[in-house]
Tab-separated table of C-alpha atoms in Angstrom:
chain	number	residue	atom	x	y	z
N	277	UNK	CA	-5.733	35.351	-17.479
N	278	UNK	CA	-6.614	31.874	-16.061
N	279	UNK	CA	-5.523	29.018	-18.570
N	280	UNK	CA	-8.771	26.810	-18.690
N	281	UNK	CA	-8.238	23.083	-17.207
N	282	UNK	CA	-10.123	20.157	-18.766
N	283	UNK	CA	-9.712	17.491	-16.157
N	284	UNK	CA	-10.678	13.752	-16.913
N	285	UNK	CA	-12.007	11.961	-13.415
N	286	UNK	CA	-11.731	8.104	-14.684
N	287	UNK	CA	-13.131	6.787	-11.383
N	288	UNK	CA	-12.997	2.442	-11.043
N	289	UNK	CA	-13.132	1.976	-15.024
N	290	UNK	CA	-10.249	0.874	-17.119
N	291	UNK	CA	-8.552	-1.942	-17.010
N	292	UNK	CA	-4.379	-0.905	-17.788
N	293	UNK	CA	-4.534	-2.303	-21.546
N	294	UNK	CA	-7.760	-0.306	-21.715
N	295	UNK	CA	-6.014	3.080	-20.141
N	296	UNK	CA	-3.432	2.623	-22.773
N	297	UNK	CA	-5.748	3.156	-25.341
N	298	UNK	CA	-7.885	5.760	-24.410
N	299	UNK	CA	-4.585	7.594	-23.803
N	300	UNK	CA	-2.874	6.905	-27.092
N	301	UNK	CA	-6.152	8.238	-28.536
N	302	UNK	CA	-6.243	11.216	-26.553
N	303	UNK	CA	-2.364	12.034	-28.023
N	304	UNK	CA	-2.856	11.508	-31.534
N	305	UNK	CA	-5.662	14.233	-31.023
N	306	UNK	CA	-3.474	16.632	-29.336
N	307	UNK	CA	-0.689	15.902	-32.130
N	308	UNK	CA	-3.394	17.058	-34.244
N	309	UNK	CA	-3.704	20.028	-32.148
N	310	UNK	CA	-6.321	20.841	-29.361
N	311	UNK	CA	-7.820	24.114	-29.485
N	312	UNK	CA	-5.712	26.833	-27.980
N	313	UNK	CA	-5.071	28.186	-24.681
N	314	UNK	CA	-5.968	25.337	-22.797
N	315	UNK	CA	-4.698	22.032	-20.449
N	316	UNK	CA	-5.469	18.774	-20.304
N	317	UNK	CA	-5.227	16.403	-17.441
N	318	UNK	CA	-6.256	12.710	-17.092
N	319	UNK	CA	-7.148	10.810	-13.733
N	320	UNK	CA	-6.800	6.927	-14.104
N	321	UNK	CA	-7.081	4.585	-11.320
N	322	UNK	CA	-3.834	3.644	-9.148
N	323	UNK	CA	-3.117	0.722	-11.526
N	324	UNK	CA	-2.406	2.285	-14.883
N	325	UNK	CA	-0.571	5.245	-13.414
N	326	UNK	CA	2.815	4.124	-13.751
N	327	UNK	CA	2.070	2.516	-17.142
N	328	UNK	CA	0.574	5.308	-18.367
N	329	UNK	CA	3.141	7.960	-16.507
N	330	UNK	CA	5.884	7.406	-19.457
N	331	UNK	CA	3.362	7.965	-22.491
N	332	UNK	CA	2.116	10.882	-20.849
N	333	UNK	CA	5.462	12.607	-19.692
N	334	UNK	CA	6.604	14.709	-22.894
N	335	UNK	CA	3.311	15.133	-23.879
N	336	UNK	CA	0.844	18.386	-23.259
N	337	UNK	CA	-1.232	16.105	-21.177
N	338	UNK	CA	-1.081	16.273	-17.070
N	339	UNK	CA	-1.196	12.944	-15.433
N	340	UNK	CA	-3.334	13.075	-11.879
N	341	UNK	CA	-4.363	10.195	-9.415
N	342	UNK	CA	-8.053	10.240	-7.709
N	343	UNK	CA	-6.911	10.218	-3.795
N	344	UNK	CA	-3.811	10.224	-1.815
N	345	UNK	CA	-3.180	9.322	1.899
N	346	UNK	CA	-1.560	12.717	3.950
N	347	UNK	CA	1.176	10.866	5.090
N	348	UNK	CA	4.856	10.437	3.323
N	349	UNK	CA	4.774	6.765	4.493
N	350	UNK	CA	3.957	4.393	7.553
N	351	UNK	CA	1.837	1.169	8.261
N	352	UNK	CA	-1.072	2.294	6.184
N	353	UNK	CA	-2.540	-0.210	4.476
N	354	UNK	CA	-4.002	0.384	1.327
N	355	UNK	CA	-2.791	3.472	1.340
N	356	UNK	CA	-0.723	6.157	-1.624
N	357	UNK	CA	1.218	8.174	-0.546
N	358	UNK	CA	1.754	11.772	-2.486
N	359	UNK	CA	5.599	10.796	-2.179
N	360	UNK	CA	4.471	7.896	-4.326
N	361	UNK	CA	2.711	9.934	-6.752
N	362	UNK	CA	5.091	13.039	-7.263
N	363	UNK	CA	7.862	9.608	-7.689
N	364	UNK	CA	5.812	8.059	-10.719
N	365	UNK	CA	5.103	11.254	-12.531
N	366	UNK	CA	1.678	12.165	-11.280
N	367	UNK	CA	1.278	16.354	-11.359
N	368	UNK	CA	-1.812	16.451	-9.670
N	369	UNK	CA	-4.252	14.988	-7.286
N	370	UNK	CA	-8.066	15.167	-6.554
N	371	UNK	CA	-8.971	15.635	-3.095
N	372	UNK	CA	-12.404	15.728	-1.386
N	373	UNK	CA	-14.410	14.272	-4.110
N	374	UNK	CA	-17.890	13.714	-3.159
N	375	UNK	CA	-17.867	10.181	-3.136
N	376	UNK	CA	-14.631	10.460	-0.870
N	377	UNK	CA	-17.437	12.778	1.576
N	378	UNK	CA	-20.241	10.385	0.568
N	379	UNK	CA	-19.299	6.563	0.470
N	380	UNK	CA	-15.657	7.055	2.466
N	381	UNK	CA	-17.000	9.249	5.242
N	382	UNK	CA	-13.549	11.554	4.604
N	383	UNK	CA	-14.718	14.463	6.507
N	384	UNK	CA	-13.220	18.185	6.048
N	385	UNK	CA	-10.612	18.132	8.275
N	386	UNK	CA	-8.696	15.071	6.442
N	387	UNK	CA	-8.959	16.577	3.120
N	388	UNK	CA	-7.588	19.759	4.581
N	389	UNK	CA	-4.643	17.461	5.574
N	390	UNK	CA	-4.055	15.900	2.233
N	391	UNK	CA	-4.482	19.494	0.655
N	392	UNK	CA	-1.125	20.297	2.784
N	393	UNK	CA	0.458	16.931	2.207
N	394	UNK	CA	-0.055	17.195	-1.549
N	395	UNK	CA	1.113	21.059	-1.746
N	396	UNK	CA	4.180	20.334	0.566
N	397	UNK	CA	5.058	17.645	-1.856
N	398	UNK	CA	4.543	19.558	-5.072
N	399	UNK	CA	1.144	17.817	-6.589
N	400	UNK	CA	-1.798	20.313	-7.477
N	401	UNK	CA	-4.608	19.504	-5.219
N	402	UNK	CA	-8.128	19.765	-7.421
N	403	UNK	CA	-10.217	19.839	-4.300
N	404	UNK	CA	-13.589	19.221	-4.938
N	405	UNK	CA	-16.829	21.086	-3.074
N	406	UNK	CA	-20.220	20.876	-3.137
N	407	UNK	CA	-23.881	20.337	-1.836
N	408	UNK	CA	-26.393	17.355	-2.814
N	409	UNK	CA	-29.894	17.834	-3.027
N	410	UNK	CA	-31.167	18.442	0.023
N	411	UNK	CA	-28.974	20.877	1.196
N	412	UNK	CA	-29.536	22.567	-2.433
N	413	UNK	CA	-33.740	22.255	-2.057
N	414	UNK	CA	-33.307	23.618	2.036
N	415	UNK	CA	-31.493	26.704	0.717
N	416	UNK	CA	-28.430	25.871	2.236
N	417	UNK	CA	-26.317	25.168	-1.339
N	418	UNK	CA	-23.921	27.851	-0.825
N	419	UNK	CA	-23.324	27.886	2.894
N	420	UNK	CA	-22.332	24.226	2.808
N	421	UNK	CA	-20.120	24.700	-0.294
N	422	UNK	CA	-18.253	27.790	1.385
N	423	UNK	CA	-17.898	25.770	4.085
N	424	UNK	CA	-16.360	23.005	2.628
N	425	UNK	CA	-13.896	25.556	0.710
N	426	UNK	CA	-12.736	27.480	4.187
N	427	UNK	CA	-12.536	24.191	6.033
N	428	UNK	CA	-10.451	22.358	3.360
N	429	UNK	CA	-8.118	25.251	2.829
N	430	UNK	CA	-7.594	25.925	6.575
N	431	UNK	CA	-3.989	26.883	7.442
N	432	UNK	CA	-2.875	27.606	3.906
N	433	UNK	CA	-1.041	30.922	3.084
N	434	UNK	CA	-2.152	33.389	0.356
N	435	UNK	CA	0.542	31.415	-1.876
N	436	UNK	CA	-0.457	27.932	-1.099
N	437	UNK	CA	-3.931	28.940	-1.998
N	438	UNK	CA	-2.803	30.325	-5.483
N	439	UNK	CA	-1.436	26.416	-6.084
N	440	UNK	CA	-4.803	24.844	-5.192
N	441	UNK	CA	-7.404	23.996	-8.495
N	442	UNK	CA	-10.840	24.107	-7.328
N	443	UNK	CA	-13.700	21.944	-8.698
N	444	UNK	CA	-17.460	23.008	-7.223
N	445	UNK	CA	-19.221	19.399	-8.051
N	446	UNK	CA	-23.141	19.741	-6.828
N	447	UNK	CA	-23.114	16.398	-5.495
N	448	UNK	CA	-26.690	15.866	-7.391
N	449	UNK	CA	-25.702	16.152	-11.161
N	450	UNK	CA	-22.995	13.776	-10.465
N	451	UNK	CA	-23.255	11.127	-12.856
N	452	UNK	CA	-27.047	11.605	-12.732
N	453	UNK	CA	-27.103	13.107	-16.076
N	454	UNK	CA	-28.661	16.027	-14.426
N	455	UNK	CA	-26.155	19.311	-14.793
N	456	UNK	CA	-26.627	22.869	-12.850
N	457	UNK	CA	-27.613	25.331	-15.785
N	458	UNK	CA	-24.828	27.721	-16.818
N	459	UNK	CA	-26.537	30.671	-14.662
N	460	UNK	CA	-26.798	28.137	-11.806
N	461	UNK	CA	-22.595	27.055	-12.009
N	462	UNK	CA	-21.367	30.779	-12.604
N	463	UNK	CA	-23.283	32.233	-8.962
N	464	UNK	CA	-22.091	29.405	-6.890
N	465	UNK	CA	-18.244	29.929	-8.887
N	466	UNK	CA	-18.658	33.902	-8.124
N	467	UNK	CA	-19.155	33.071	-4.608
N	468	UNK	CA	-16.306	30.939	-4.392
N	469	UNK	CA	-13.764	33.628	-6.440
N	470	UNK	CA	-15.605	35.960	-3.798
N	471	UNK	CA	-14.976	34.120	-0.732
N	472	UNK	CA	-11.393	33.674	-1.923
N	473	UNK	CA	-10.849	37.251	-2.290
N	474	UNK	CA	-11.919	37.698	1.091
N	475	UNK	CA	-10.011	35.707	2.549
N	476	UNK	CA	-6.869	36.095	0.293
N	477	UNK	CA	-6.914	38.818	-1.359
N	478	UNK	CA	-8.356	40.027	-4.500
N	479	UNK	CA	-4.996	38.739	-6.811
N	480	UNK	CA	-5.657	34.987	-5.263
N	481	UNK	CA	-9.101	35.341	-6.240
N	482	UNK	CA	-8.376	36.216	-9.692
N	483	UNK	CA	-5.649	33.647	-9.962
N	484	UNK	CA	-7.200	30.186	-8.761
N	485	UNK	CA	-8.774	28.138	-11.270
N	486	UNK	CA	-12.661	26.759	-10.857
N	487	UNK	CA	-13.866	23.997	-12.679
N	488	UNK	CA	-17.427	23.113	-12.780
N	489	UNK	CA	-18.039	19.131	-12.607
N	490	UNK	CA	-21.597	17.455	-12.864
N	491	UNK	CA	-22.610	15.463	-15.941
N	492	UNK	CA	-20.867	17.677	-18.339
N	493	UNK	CA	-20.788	16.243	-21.586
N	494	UNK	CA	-20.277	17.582	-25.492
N	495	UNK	CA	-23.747	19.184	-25.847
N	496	UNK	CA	-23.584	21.355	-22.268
N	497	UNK	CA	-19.656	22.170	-22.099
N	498	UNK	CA	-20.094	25.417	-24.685
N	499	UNK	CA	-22.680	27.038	-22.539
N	500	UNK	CA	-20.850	26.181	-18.942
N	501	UNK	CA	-17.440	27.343	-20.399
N	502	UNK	CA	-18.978	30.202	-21.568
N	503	UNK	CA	-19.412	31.765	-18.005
N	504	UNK	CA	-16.824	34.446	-16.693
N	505	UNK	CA	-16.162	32.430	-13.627
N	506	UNK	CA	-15.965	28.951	-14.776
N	507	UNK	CA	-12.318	27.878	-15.591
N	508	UNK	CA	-12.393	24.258	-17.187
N	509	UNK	CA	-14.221	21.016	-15.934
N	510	UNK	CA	-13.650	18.120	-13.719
N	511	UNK	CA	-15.339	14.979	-16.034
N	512	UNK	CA	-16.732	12.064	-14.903
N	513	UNK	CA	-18.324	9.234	-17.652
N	514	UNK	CA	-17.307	10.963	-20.754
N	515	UNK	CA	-13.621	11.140	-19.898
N	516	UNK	CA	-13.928	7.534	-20.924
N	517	UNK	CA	-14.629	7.934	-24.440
N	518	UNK	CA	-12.300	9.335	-26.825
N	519	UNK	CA	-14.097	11.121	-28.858
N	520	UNK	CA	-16.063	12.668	-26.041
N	521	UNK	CA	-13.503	14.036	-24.296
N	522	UNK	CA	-11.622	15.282	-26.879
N	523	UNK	CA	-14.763	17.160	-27.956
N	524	UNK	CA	-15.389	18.600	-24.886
N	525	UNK	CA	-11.247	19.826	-24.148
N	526	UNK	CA	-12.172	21.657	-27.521
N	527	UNK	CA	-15.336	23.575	-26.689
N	528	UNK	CA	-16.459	26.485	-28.291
């Protein structure tokens, strides 16, 4: 049984005094109890990690950065290193977000290297995959997405893969308000379980968690988490409201 993952993407919002809150928020709800069988993991921007890293560590909420650099150090500037991150408390690490593809031109072969660097290191990679709209309208949606997913996990062992989080993100319903419908989400996540399983066995398949990111909010998470394939969600905008997010880590 795959434990479901609701995964907060914070993006360039918060300011650290502003972090602090939303995260003392978030842990007075889970002292109240989230709903069972479930994890929780927030992704602030570089400057409130370490603030926010000794709040978070005895709690039941994961602390993840947005990006990393491959390397464990070196004239880089601007540049986090997963050494950095696994040093400060961070647990995991998104790689390969869209607007890493889209605005940062990181292309499939350097997320495949910061997929090894974060593994080797002992962060959970949630790499993210998907197509945007034209590639979806030209009938290409899947092709492009499988391609992403063989081309970022190049080189990694049967085991590796079992360590890697997934997160198929149509690169269109991102923070457009527009979402995939549930039927939509659940074939493009049964061709990724089944494109896993090829290449990795049927137990790796079974094993690796994918979430489903794209405008999900309160009123869509039910139906999206109600689909066999679909293991949690990667959330942009209403990660940053309390209430929000806590409504949507305890879906129906």
């Amino acid at each position: 049984m795959r434990t479901p993952l609701i995964a907060g993407n914070w993006k360039m919002y918060k300011t650290v005094a502003e972090a602090v809150e939303l995260v003392e928020a978030l842990l007075t709800s889970a002292e109240q109890g989230y709903a069972s069988e479930r994890e929780v993991l927030v992704c602030p921007p570089f400057t409130a990690l370490y603030p926010l890293a000794p709040l978070l560590a005895d709690s039941s909420i994961a602390l993840g950065a947005q990006n990393m650099y491959h390397a464990d150090e070196g004239a880089f500037t601007g540049e986090i290193s997963p050494v950095m991150l696994k040093d400060i408390g961070c647990r995991y690490v998104i790689l390969g977000h869209s607007e890493r593809r889209q605005i940062f031109g990181e292309d499939d072969a350097l997320i495949n290297r910061k997929v090894h660097a974060a593994l080797k290191h002992g962060l959970t990679p949630v790499l993210c995959i998907g197509e945007t709209k034209p590639q979806r309208d030209a009938g290409d949606a899947e092709t492009v997405t499988l391609g992403q997913l063989r081309a970022s996990l190049h080189g990694l062992s049967a085991t590796q893969a079992r360590g890697v989080v997934l997160a198929y993100e149509p690169v269109w319903a991102i923070g457009t308000g527009d979402t995939a419908t549930p039927a939509d989400a659940q074939a493009m996540h049964a061709a990724i379980r089944a494109a896993l399983a090829s290449d990795y066995g049927q137990d790796i398949a079974d094993a690796v968690r994918v979430l489903y990111g794209g405008s999900v909010k309160p009123d869509n998470v039910d139906a999206l988490m109600a689909q066999p394939d679909i293991d949690g969600a990667l959330v942009g905008g209403a990660s940053l409201k309390a209430d929000q997010f806590v409504r949507i880590i305890n879906y129906q």
